[in-house]
Tab-separated table of C-alpha atoms and ligand atoms in Angstrom:
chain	number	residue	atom	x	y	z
A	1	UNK	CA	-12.499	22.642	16.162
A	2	UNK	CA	-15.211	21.253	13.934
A	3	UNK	CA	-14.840	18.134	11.744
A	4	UNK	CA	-17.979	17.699	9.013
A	5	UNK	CA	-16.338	14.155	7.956
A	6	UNK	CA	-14.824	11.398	9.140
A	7	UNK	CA	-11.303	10.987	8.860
A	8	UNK	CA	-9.272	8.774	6.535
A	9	UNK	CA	-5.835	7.720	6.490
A	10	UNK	CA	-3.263	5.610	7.320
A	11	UNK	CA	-2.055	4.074	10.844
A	12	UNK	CA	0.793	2.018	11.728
A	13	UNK	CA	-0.480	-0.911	14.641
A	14	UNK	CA	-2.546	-3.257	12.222
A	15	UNK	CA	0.566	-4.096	10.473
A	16	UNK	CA	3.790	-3.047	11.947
A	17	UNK	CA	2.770	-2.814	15.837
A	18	UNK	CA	5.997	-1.541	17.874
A	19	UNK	CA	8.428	-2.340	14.459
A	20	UNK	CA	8.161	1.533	13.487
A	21	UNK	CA	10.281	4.260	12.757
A	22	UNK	CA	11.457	7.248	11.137
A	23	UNK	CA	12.226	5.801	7.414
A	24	UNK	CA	9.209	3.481	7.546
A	25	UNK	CA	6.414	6.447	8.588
A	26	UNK	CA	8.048	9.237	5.973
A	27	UNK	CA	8.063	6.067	3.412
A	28	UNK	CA	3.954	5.847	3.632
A	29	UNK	CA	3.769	9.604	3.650
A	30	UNK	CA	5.436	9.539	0.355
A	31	UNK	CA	3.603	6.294	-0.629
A	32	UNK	CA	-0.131	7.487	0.270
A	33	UNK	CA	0.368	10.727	-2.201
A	34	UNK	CA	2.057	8.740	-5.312
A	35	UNK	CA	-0.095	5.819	-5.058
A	36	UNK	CA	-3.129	7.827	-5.396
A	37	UNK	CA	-4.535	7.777	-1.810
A	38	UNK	CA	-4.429	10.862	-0.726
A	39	UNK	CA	-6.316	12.295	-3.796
A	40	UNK	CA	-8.371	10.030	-2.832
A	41	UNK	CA	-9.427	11.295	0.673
A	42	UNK	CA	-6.880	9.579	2.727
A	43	UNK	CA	-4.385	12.362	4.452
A	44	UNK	CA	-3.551	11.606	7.561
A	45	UNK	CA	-0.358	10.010	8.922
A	46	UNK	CA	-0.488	8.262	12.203
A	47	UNK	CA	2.139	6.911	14.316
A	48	UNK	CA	-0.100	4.515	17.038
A	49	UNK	CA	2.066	2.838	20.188
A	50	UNK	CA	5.756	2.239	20.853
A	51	UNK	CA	7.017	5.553	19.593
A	52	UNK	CA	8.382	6.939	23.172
A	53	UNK	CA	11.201	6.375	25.109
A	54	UNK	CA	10.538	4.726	28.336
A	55	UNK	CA	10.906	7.575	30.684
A	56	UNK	CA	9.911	11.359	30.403
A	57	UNK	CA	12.126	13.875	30.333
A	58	UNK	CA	13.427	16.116	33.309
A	59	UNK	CA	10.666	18.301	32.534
A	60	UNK	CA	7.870	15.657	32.519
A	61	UNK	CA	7.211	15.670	29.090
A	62	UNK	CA	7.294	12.726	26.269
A	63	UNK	CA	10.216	12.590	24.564
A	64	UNK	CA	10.418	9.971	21.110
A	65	UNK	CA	12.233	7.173	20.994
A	66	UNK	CA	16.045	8.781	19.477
A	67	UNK	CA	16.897	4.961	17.606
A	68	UNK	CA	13.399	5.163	16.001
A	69	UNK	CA	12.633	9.057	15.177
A	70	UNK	CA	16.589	10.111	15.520
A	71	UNK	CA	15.480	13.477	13.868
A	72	UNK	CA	12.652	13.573	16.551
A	73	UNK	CA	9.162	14.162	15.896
A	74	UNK	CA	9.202	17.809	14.741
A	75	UNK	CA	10.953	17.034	11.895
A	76	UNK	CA	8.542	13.958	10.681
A	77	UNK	CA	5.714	16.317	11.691
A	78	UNK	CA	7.180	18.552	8.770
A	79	UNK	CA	8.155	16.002	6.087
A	80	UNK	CA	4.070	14.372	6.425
A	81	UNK	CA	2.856	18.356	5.570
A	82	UNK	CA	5.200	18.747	3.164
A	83	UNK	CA	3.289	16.580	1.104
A	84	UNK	CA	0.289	18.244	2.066
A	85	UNK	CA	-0.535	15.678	4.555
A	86	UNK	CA	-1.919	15.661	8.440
A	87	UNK	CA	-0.422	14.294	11.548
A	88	UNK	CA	-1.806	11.983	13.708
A	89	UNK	CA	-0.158	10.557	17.173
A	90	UNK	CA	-1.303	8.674	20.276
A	91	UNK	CA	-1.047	8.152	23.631
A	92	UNK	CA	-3.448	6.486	26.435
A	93	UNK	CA	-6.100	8.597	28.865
A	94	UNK	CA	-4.549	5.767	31.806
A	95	UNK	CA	-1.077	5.532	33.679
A	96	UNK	CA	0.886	3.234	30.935
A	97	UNK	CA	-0.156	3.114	26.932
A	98	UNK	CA	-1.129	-0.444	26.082
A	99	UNK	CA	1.950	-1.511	24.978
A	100	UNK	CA	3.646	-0.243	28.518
A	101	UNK	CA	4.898	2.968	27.529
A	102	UNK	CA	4.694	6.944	29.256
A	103	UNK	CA	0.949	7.874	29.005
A	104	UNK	CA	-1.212	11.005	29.667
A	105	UNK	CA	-2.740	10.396	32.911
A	106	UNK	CA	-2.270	13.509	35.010
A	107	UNK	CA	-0.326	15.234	32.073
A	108	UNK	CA	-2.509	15.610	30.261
A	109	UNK	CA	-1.798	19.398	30.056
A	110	UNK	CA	1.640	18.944	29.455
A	111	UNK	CA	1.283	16.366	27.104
A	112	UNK	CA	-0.916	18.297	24.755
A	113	UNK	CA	1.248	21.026	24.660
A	114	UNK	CA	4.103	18.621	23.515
A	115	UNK	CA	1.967	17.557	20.822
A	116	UNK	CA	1.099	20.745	19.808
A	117	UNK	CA	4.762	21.790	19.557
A	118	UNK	CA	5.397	18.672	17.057
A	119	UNK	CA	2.460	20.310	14.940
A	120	UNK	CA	0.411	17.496	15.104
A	121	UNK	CA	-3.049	17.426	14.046
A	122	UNK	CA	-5.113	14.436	15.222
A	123	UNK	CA	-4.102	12.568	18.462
A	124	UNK	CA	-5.550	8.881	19.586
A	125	UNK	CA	-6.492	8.432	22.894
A	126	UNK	CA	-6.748	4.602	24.146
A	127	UNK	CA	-7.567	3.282	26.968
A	128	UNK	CA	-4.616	1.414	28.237
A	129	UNK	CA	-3.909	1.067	32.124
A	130	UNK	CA	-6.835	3.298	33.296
A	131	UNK	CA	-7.079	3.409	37.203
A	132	UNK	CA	-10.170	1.073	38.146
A	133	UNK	CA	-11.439	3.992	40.048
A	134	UNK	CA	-10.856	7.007	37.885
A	135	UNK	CA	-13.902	8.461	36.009
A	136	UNK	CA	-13.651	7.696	32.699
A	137	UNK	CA	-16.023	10.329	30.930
A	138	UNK	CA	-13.852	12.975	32.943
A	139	UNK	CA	-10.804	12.340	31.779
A	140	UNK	CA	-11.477	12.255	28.568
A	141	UNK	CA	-13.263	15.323	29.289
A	142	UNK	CA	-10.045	16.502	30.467
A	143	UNK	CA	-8.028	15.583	27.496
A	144	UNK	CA	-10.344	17.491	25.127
A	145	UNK	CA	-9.761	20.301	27.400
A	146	UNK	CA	-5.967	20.205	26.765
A	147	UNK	CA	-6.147	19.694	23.453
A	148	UNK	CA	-8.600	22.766	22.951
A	149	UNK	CA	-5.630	24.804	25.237
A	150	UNK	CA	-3.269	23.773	23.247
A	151	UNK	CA	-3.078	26.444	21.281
A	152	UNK	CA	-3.642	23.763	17.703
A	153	UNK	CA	-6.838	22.213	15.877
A	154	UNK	CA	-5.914	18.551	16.751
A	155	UNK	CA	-8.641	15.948	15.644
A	156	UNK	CA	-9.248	14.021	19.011
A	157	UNK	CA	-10.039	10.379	18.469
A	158	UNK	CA	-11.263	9.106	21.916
A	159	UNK	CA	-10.278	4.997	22.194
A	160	UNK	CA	-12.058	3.515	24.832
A	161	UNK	CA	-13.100	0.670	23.364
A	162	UNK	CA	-16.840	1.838	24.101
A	163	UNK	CA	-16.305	1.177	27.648
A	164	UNK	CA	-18.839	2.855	30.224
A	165	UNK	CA	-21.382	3.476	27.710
A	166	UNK	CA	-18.764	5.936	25.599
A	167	UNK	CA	-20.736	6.176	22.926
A	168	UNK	CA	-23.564	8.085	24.468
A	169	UNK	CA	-21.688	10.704	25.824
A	170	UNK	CA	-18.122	11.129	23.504
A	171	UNK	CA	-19.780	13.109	21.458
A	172	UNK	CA	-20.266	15.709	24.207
A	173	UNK	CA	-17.248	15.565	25.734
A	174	UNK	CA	-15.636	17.039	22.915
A	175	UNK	CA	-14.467	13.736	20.683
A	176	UNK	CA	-14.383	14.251	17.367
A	177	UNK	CA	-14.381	10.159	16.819
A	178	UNK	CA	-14.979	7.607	19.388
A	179	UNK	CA	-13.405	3.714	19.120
A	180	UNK	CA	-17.141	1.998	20.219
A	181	UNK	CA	-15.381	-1.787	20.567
A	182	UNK	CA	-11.957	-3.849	20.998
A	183	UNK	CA	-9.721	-4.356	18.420
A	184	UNK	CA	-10.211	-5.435	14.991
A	185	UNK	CA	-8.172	-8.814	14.003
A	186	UNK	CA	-7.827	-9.733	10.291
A	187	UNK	CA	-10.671	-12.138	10.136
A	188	UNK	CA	-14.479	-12.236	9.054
A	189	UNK	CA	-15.715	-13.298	12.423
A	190	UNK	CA	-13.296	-9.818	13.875
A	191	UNK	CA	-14.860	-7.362	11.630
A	192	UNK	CA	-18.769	-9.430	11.513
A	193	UNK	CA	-18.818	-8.828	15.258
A	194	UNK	CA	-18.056	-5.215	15.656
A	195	UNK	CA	-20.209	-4.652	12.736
A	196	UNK	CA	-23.102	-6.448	14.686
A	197	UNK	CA	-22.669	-4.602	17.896
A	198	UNK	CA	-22.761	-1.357	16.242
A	199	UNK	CA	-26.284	-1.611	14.522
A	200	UNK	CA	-27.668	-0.683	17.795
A	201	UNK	CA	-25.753	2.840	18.264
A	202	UNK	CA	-26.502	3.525	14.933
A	203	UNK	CA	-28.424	6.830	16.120
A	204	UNK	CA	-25.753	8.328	17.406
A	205	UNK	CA	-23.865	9.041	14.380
A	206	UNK	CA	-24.086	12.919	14.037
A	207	UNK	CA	-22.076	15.594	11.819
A	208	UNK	CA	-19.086	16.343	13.517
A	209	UNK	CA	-18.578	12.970	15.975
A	210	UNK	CA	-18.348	9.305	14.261
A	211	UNK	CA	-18.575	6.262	15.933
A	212	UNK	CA	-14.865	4.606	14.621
A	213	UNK	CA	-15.333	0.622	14.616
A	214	UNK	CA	-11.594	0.671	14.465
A	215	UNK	CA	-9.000	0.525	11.831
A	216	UNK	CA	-9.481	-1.516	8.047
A	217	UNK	CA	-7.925	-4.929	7.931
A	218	UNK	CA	-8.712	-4.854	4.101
A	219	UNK	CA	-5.038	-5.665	1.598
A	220	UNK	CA	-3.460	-7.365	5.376
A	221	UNK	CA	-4.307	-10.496	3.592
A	222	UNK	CA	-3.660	-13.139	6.901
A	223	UNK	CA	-0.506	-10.525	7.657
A	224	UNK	CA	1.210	-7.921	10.205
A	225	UNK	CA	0.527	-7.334	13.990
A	226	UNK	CA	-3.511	-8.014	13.993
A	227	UNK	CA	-3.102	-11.553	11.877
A	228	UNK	CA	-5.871	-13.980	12.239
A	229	UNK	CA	-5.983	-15.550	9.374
A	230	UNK	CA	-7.346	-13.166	6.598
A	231	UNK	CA	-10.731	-12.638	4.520
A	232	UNK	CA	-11.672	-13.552	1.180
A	233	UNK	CA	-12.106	-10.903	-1.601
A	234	UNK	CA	-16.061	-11.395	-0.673
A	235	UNK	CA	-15.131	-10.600	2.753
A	236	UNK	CA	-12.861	-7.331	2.642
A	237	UNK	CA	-15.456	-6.320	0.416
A	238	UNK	CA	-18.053	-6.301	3.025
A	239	UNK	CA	-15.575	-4.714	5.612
A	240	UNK	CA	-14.766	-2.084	3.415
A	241	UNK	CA	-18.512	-1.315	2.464
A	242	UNK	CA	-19.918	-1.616	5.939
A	243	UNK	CA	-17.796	0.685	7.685
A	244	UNK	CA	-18.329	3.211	5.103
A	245	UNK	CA	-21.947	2.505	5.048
A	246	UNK	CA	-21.993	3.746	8.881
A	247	UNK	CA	-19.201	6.113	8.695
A	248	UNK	CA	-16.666	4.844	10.337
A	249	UNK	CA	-13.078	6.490	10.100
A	250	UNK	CA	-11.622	5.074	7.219
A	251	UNK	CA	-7.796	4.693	8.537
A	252	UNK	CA	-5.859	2.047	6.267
A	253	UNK	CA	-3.853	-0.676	8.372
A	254	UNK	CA	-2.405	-2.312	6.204
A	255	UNK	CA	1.287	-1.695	4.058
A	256	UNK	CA	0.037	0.480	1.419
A	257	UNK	CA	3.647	0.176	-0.536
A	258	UNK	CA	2.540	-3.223	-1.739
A	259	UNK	CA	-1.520	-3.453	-2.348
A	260	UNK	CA	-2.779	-6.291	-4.658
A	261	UNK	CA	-4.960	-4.265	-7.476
A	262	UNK	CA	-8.039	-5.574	-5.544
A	263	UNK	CA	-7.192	-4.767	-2.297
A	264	UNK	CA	-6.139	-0.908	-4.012
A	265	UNK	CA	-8.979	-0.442	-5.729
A	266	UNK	CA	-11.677	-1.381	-3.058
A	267	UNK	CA	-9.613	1.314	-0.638
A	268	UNK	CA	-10.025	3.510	-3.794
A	269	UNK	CA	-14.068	2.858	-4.528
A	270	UNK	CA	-15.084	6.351	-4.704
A	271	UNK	CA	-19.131	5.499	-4.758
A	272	UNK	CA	-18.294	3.785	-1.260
A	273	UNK	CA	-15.996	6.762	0.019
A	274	UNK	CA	-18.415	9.402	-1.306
A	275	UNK	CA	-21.264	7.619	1.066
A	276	UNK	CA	-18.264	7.665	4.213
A	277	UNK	CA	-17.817	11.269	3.794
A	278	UNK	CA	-21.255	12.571	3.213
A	279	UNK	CA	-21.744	15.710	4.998
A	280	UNK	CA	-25.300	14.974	6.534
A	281	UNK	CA	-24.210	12.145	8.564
A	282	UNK	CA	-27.225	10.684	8.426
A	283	UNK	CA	-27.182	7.597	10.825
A	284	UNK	CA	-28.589	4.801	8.618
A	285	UNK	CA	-31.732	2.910	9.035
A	286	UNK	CA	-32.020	-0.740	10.180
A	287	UNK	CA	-34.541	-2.058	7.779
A	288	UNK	CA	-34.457	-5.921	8.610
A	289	UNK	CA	-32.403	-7.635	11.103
A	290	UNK	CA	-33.342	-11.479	10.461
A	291	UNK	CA	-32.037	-13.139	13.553
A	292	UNK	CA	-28.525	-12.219	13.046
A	293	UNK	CA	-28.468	-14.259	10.218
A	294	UNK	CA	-29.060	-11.341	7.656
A	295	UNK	CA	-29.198	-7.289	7.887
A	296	UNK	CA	-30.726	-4.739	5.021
A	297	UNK	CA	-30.493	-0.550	5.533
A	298	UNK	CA	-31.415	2.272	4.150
A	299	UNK	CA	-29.641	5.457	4.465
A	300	UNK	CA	-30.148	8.993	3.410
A	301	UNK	CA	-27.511	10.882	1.538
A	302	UNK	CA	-27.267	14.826	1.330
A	303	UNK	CA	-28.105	15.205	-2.460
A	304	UNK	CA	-31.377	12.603	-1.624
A	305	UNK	CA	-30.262	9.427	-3.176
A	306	UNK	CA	-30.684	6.714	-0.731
A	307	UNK	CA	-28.305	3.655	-0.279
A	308	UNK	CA	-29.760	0.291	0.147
A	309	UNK	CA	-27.421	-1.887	1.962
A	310	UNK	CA	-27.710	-6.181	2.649
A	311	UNK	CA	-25.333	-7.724	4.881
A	312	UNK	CA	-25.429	-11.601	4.633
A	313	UNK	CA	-23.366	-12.413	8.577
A	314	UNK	CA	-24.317	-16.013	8.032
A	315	UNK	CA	-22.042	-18.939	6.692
A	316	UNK	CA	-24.956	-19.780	4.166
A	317	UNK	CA	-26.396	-18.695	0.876
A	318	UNK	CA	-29.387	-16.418	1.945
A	319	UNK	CA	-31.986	-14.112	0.758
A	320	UNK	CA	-31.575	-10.090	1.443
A	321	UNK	CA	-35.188	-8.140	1.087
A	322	UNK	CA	-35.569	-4.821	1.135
A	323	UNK	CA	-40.150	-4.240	0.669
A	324	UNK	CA	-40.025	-0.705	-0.609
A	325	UNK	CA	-43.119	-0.107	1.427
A	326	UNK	CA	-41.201	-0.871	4.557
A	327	UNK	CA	-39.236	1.869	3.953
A	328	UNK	CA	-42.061	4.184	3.560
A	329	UNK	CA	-42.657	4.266	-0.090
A	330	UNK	CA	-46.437	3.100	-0.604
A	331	UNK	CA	-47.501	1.040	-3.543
A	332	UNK	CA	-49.236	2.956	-4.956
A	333	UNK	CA	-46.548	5.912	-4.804
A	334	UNK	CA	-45.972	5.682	-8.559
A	335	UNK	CA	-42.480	5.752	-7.748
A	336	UNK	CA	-39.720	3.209	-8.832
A	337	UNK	CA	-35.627	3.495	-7.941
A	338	UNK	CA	-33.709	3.382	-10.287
A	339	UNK	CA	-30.856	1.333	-8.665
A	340	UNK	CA	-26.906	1.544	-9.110
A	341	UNK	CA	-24.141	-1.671	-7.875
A	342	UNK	CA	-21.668	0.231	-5.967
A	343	UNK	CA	-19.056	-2.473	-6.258
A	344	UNK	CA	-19.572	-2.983	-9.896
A	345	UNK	CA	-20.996	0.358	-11.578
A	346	UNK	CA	-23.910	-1.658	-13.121
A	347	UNK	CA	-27.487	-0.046	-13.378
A	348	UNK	CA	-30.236	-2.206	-12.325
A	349	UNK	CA	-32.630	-0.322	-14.121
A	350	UNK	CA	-35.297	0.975	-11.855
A	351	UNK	CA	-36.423	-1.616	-9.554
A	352	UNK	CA	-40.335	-1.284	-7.943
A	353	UNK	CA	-42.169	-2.429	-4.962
A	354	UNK	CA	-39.004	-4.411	-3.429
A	355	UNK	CA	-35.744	-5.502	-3.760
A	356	UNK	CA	-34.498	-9.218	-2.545
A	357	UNK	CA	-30.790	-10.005	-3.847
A	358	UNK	CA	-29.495	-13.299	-3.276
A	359	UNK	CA	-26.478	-13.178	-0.797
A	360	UNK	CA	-23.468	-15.483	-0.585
A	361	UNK	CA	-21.805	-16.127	2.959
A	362	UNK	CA	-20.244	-12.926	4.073
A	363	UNK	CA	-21.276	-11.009	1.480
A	364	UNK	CA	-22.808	-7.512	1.071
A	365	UNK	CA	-24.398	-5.998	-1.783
A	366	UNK	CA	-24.600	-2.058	-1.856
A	367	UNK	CA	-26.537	-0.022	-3.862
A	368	UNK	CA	-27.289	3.651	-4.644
A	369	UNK	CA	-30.950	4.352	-5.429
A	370	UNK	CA	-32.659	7.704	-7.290
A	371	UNK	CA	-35.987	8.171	-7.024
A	372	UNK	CA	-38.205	8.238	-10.330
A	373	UNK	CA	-41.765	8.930	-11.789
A	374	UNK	CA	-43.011	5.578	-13.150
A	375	UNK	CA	-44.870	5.708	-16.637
B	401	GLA	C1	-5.068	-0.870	21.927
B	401	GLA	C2	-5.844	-0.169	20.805
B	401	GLA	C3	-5.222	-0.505	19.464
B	401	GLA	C4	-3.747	-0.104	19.443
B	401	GLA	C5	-3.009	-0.759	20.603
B	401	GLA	C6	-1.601	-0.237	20.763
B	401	GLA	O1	-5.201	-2.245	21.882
B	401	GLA	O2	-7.204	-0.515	20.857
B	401	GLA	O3	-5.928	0.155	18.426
B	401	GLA	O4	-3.670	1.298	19.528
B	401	GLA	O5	-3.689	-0.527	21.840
B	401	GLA	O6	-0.938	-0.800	21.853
């Protein structure tokens, strides 16, 4: 099976952790299409931990917890493409999930066949309880072997927190995504960190396998299972346009029944989603990294536009640059960009030789550029 963009949608850890069940998961299936998310790009449905009962069954194989799915998972599995929706699911590559429950190590044969049989469509692996001495690239290997016998197209999203170097070799293992750090907590400093230790695998962003810096905190607002405080408006802003800027899965964590209108209608940007789901995959380009203190990029897009991106990681007011000639447009080129906000819609007219926005704490500007004959 062959993705060509990275997946969006909806999981259940950030904010309900184990408190799931059958009512609650159909609820954001129905929620996701009414609200306008799913015509929006986001489609799949995923149940994370805590969904199992604590043993297998006399056959070895997972069976769902019968007070949370009482219908069992066949049944949810139909409801979510009812409404013209995927299926996502997880389990762990090691001998108990993270949260302590049956996990796929040694079955994982079996256990891909079970999934299969529930129709699902997209299964997280994580990295819970794995043997200190197991090898870690072949198991996965060995999962994405199971999955491809399985007799369904299931989306496999590798989770191993970019342990043993992951992200060099996911991609040809078979992962169609690959979790490159630990978890994301609501918080600026949560999200600023994984950001920052992704600018150096930026390269190996390719069509068909994306580097997933883990699920969006933006609308928890300081609430749910990964609390730690909450971002600012400026904040979630940045989140939200940094993961799409590197193409990231864009999986919402957060209780889509009951968005604010901003939280909504940054999930719903479509000039940020269009640059998530561009189909060159492009990895962007580190322009300036200033210490830490302050990033710009430049990234390619499939119709030729470029995006110019400034990430202010610093707790003061800085400057962003972007020198156009440091991005390999001379001087002398005769060339401007004419220059789009992608948060606000508002032209900048076209901008020559460089571009050098001021940048609040946390903040990140974002803008689409076209390329133009000057006069
Ligand atoms: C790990 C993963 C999280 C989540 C939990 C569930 O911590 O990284 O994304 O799946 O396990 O227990």
């Amino acid at each position: 099976m062959i993705i060509n963009k990275p997946p969006m949608g909806w999981n259940s850890w950030n904010t309900f952790g184990a408190e799931i069940n059958e009512e609650l998961i159909m609820e954001m299936a129905d929620k996701i299409v009414e609200l306008g998310y799913k015509d929006a790009g986001y489609d799949y449905i995923i149940i994370d931990d805590c969904w199992s009962e604590m043993q297998r069954n006399e056959n070895g194989e997972l069976v769902c917890d019968k007070k949370k799915f009482p219908h069992g998972m066949k049944y949810i599995s139909d409801y979510i493409h009812s409404k013209g929706l995927k299926f996502g699911m997880y389990t762990c590559v090691g001998v108990k999930t993270c949260a302590g429950y049956p996990s796929s190590f040694g079955y994982e044969f079996i256990d891909a066949k079970t999934f299969a049989s529930w129709e699902i469509d997209y299964l997280k692996c994580d990295f819970g309880y794995f043997p200190f001495n197991a090898d870690c690239k072949q198991i996965y290997k060995t999962m994405a072997m199971a999955l491809q016998n399985s007799g369904r197209d299931i989306l496999f999203s590798a989770c191993n927190w970019g342990r043993h170097d992951s992200v060099k070799w996911m991609n040809s293992i078979g992962a169609h995504t690959y979790r490159s750090t630990g978890d994301i907590f609501d918080s600026f400093t949560s999200f600023r960190d994984i950001f920052v230790s992704q600018v150096k695998n930026l390269p190996y962003t390719s069509i068909g396998s994306y580097n997933d810096m883990d699920m969006l905190i933006v609308g928890m607002n300081g609430k749910g299972n990964v609390a730690q405080g909450g971002c600012t408006e400026e904040e979630y802003k940045s989140h939200f346009a940094l993961w799409c800027l590197f193409q990231s899965p864009l999986i919402i964590g957060a209780d889509i029944r009951n968005l604010d209108d901003f939280s909504k209608n940054l999930l719903l940007n479509k000039e940020l989603i269009k640059i998530n789901q561009d189909s060159a995959a492009r990895p962007c380009q580190l322009v300036y990294d200033a210490n830490g203190i302050w990033y710009s990029f430049i990234k390619e897009l499939s119709d030729g536009d470029y995006i110019l991106a400034y990430f202010n990681a610093s707790d003061e007011e800085t400057q962003g640059q972007i020198f156009f000639y440091d991005i390999g447009l001379p001087v002398y080129s005769k060339v401007g960009l004419k220059m789009t906000d992608l948060f606000t819609g508002e032209s900048l007219g076209v901008v020559t030789e460089s571009y050098t926005p001021t940048l609040a704490p946390h903040c990140c500007k974002i803008y689409r550029a076209k390329f133009v004959d000057l006069p």
